[in-house]
CSV table of C-alpha atoms in Angstrom, one decimal:
chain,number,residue,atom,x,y,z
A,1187,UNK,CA,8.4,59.1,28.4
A,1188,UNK,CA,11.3,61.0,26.9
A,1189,UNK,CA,13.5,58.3,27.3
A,1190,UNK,CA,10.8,56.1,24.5
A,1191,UNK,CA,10.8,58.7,22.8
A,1192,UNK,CA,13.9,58.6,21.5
A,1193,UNK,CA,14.0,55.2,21.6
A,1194,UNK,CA,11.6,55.4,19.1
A,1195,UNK,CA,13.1,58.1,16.8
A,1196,UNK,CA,16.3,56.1,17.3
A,1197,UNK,CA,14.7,53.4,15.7
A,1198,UNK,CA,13.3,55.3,12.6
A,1199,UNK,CA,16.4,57.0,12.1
A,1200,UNK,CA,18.3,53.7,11.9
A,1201,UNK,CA,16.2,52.0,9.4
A,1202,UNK,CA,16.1,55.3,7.3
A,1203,UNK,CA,19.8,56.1,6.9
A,1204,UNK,CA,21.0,52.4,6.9
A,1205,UNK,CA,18.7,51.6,4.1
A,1206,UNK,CA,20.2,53.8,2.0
A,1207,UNK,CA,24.0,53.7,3.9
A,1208,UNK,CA,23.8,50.0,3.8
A,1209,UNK,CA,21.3,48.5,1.6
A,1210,UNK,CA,20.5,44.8,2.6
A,1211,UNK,CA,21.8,44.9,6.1
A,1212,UNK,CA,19.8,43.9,9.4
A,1213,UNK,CA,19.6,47.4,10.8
A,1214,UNK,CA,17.8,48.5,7.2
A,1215,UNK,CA,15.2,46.2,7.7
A,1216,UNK,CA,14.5,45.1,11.3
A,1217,UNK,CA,14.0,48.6,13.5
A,1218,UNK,CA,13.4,46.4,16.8
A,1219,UNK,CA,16.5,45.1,16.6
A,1220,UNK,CA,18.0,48.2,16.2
A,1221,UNK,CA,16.5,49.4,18.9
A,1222,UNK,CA,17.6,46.9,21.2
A,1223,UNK,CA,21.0,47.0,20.4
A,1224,UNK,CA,21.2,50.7,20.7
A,1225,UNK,CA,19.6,50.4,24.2
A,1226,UNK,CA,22.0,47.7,25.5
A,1227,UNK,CA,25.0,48.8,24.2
A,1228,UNK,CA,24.9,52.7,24.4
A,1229,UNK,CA,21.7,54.3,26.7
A,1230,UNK,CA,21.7,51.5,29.2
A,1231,UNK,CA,25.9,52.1,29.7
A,1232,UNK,CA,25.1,55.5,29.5
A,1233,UNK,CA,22.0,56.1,32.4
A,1234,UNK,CA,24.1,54.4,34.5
A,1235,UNK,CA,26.1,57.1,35.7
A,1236,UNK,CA,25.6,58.6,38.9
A,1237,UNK,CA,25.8,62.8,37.9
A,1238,UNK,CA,25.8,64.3,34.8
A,1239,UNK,CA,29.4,65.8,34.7
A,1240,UNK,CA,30.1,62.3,32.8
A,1241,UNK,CA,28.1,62.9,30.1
A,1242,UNK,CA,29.3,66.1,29.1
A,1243,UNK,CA,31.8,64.2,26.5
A,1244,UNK,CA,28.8,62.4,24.6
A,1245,UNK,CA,26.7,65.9,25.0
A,1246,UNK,CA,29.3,67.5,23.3
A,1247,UNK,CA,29.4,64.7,20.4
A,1248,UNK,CA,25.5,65.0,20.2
A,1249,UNK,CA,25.6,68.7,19.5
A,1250,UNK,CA,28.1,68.7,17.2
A,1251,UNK,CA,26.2,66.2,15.2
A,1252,UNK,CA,22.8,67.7,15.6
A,1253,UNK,CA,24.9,71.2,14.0
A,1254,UNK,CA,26.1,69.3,11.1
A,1255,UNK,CA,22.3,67.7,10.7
A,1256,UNK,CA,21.2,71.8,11.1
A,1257,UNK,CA,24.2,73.2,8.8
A,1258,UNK,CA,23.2,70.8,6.0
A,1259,UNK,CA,19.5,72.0,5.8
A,1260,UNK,CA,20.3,76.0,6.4
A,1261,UNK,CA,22.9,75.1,3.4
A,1262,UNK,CA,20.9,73.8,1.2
A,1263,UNK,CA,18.1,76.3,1.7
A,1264,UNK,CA,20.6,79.4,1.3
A,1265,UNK,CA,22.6,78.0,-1.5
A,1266,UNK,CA,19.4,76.9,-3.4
A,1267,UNK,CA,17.0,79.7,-2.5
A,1268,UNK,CA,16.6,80.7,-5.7
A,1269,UNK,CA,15.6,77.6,-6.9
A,1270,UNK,CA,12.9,77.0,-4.1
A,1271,UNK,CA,12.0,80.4,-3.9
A,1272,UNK,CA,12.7,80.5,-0.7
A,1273,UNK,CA,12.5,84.4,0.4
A,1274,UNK,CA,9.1,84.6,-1.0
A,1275,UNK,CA,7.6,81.6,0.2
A,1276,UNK,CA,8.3,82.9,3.3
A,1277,UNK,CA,7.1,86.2,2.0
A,1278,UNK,CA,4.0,85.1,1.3
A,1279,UNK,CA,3.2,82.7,4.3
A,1280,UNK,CA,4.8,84.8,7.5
A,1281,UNK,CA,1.3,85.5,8.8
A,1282,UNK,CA,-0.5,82.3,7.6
A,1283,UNK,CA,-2.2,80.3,10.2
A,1284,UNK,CA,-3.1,77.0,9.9
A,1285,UNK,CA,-4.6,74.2,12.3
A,1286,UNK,CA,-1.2,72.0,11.6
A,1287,UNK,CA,0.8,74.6,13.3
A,1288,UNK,CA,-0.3,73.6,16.9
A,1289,UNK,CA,1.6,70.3,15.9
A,1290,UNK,CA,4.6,72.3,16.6
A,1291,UNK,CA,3.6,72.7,20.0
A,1292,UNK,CA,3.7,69.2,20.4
A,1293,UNK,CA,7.1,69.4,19.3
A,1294,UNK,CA,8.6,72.1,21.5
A,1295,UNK,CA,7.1,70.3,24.2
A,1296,UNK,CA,9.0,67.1,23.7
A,1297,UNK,CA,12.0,69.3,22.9
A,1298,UNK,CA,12.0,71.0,26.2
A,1299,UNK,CA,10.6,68.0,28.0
A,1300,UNK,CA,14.5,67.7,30.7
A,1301,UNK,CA,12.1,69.3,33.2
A,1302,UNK,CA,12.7,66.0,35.3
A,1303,UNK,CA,16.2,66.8,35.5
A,1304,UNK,CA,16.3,70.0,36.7
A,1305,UNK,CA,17.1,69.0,40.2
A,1306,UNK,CA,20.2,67.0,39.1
A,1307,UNK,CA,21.4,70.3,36.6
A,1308,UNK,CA,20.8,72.3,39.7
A,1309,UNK,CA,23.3,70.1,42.4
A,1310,UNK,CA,26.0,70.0,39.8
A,1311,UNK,CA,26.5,73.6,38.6
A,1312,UNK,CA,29.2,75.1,40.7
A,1313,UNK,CA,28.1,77.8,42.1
A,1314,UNK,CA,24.4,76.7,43.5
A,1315,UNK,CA,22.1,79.4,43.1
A,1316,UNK,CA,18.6,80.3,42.0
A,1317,UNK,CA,20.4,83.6,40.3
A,1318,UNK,CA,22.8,81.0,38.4
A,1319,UNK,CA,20.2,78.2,37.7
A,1320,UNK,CA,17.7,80.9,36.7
A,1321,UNK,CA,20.2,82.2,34.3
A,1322,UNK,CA,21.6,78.9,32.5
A,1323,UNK,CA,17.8,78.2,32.2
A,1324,UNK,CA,17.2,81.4,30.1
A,1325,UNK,CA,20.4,81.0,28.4
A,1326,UNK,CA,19.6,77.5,27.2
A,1327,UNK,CA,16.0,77.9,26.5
A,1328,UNK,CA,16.5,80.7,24.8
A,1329,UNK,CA,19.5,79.2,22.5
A,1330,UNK,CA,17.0,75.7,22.0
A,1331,UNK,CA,14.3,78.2,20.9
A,1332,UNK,CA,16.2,80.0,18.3
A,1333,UNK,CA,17.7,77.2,17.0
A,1334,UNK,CA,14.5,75.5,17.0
A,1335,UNK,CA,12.4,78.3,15.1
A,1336,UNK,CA,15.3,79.0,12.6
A,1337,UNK,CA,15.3,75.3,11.9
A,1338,UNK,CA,11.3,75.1,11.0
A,1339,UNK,CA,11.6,78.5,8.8
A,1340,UNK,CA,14.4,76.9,7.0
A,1341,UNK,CA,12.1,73.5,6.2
A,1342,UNK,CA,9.6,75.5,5.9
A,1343,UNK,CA,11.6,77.9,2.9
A,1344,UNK,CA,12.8,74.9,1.9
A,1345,UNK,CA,9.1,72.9,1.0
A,1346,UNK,CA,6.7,75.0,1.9
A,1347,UNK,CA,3.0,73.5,2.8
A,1348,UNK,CA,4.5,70.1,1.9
A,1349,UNK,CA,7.2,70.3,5.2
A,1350,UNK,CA,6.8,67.6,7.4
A,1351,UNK,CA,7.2,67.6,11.5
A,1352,UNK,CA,10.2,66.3,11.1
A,1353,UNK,CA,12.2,68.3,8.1
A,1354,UNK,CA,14.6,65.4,7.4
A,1355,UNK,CA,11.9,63.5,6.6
A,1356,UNK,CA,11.0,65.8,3.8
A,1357,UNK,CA,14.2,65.2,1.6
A,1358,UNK,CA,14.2,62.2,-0.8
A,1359,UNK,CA,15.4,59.4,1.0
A,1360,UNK,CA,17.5,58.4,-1.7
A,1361,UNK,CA,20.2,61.5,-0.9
A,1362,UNK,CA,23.6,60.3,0.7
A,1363,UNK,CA,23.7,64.0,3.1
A,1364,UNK,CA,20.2,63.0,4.1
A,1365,UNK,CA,21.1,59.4,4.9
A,1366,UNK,CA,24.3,60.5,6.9
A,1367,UNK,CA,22.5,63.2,8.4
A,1368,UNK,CA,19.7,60.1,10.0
A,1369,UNK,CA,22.6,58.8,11.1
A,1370,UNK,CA,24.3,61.5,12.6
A,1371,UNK,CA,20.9,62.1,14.3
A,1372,UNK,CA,20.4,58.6,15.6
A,1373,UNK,CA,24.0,58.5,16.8
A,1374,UNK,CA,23.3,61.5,18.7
């Protein structure tokens, strides 16, 4: 299910950032055959692989890009605070509840859904141990979460009651960052 998953976002992000990155062309109009070639030409190549040590190249590139995506909105939101009133909106709303919050559940979920790997992350860490496995767990989960967390607060500073799931989706789609940042995204 992960897999269509981000097939799907892979779809959206394409149509989003190459409508405004380049206006008029296939990809800006026509998401299924985005999709398709995306699957054929990079996440078909790529599942082939037998471990995971080959990936680590293209993991790399995908973080790097999701940090640019994440440095873009902290930016914005620190070198604009003022204008947004960022500190006190977060002031005022740290202990507000609301029923669309458990939508962020769903969220975490999906982003911590490489449960089905775990066997595969086990065989090819070097030294095989539940002590080290146990500990690259924590480590990871831990930097996800943070990252995660700090990445809603700064949406959420940033618009306020008008942030959307997906905090890209709240800047006008008509901004160049926010057009290379879908495409950073669906790249990685």
């Amino acid at each position: 299910f992960s897999c269509v998953g981000y097939i799907t976002m892979i779809g959206d992000f394409c149509v989003k950032s190459c409508s405004g990155l380049f206006p008029g062309s296939v990809f800006a109009t026509q998401r299924e055959l985005s999709i398709y070639v995306v699957t054929v030409l990079a996440i078909f190549p790529l599942s082939l692989y037998k471990n995971l040590d080959s990936l680590k190249h293209t993991s790399v590139i995908g973080l790097i890009i999701t940090a640019l995506s994440c440095a873009y909105v902290f930016g914005d939101v620190v070198w604009n605070a003022s204008e947004y009133q960022a500190v006190s909106t977060l002031q005022d709303n740290l202990w507000y509840m609301k029923l669309d919050m458990f939508k962020a559940l769903a969220l975490f979920n999906g982003s911590f859904s490489a449960h089905y790997n775990a066997p595969t992350y086990y065989a090819e860490l070097k030294e095989r141990s539940f002590s080290n496995y146990a500990k690259v767990t924590i480590y990871s989960f831990t930097i996800a979460t943070v990252l995660f967390v700090s990445f809603g607060l700064a949406g959420y500073a940033r618009f306020g009651d008008e942030v959307l799931g997906n905090v890209l989706k709240s800047y006008s789609a008509k901004d160049p960052m926010v057009q290379v940042s879908w495409m950073c995204m669906m790249v990685s």
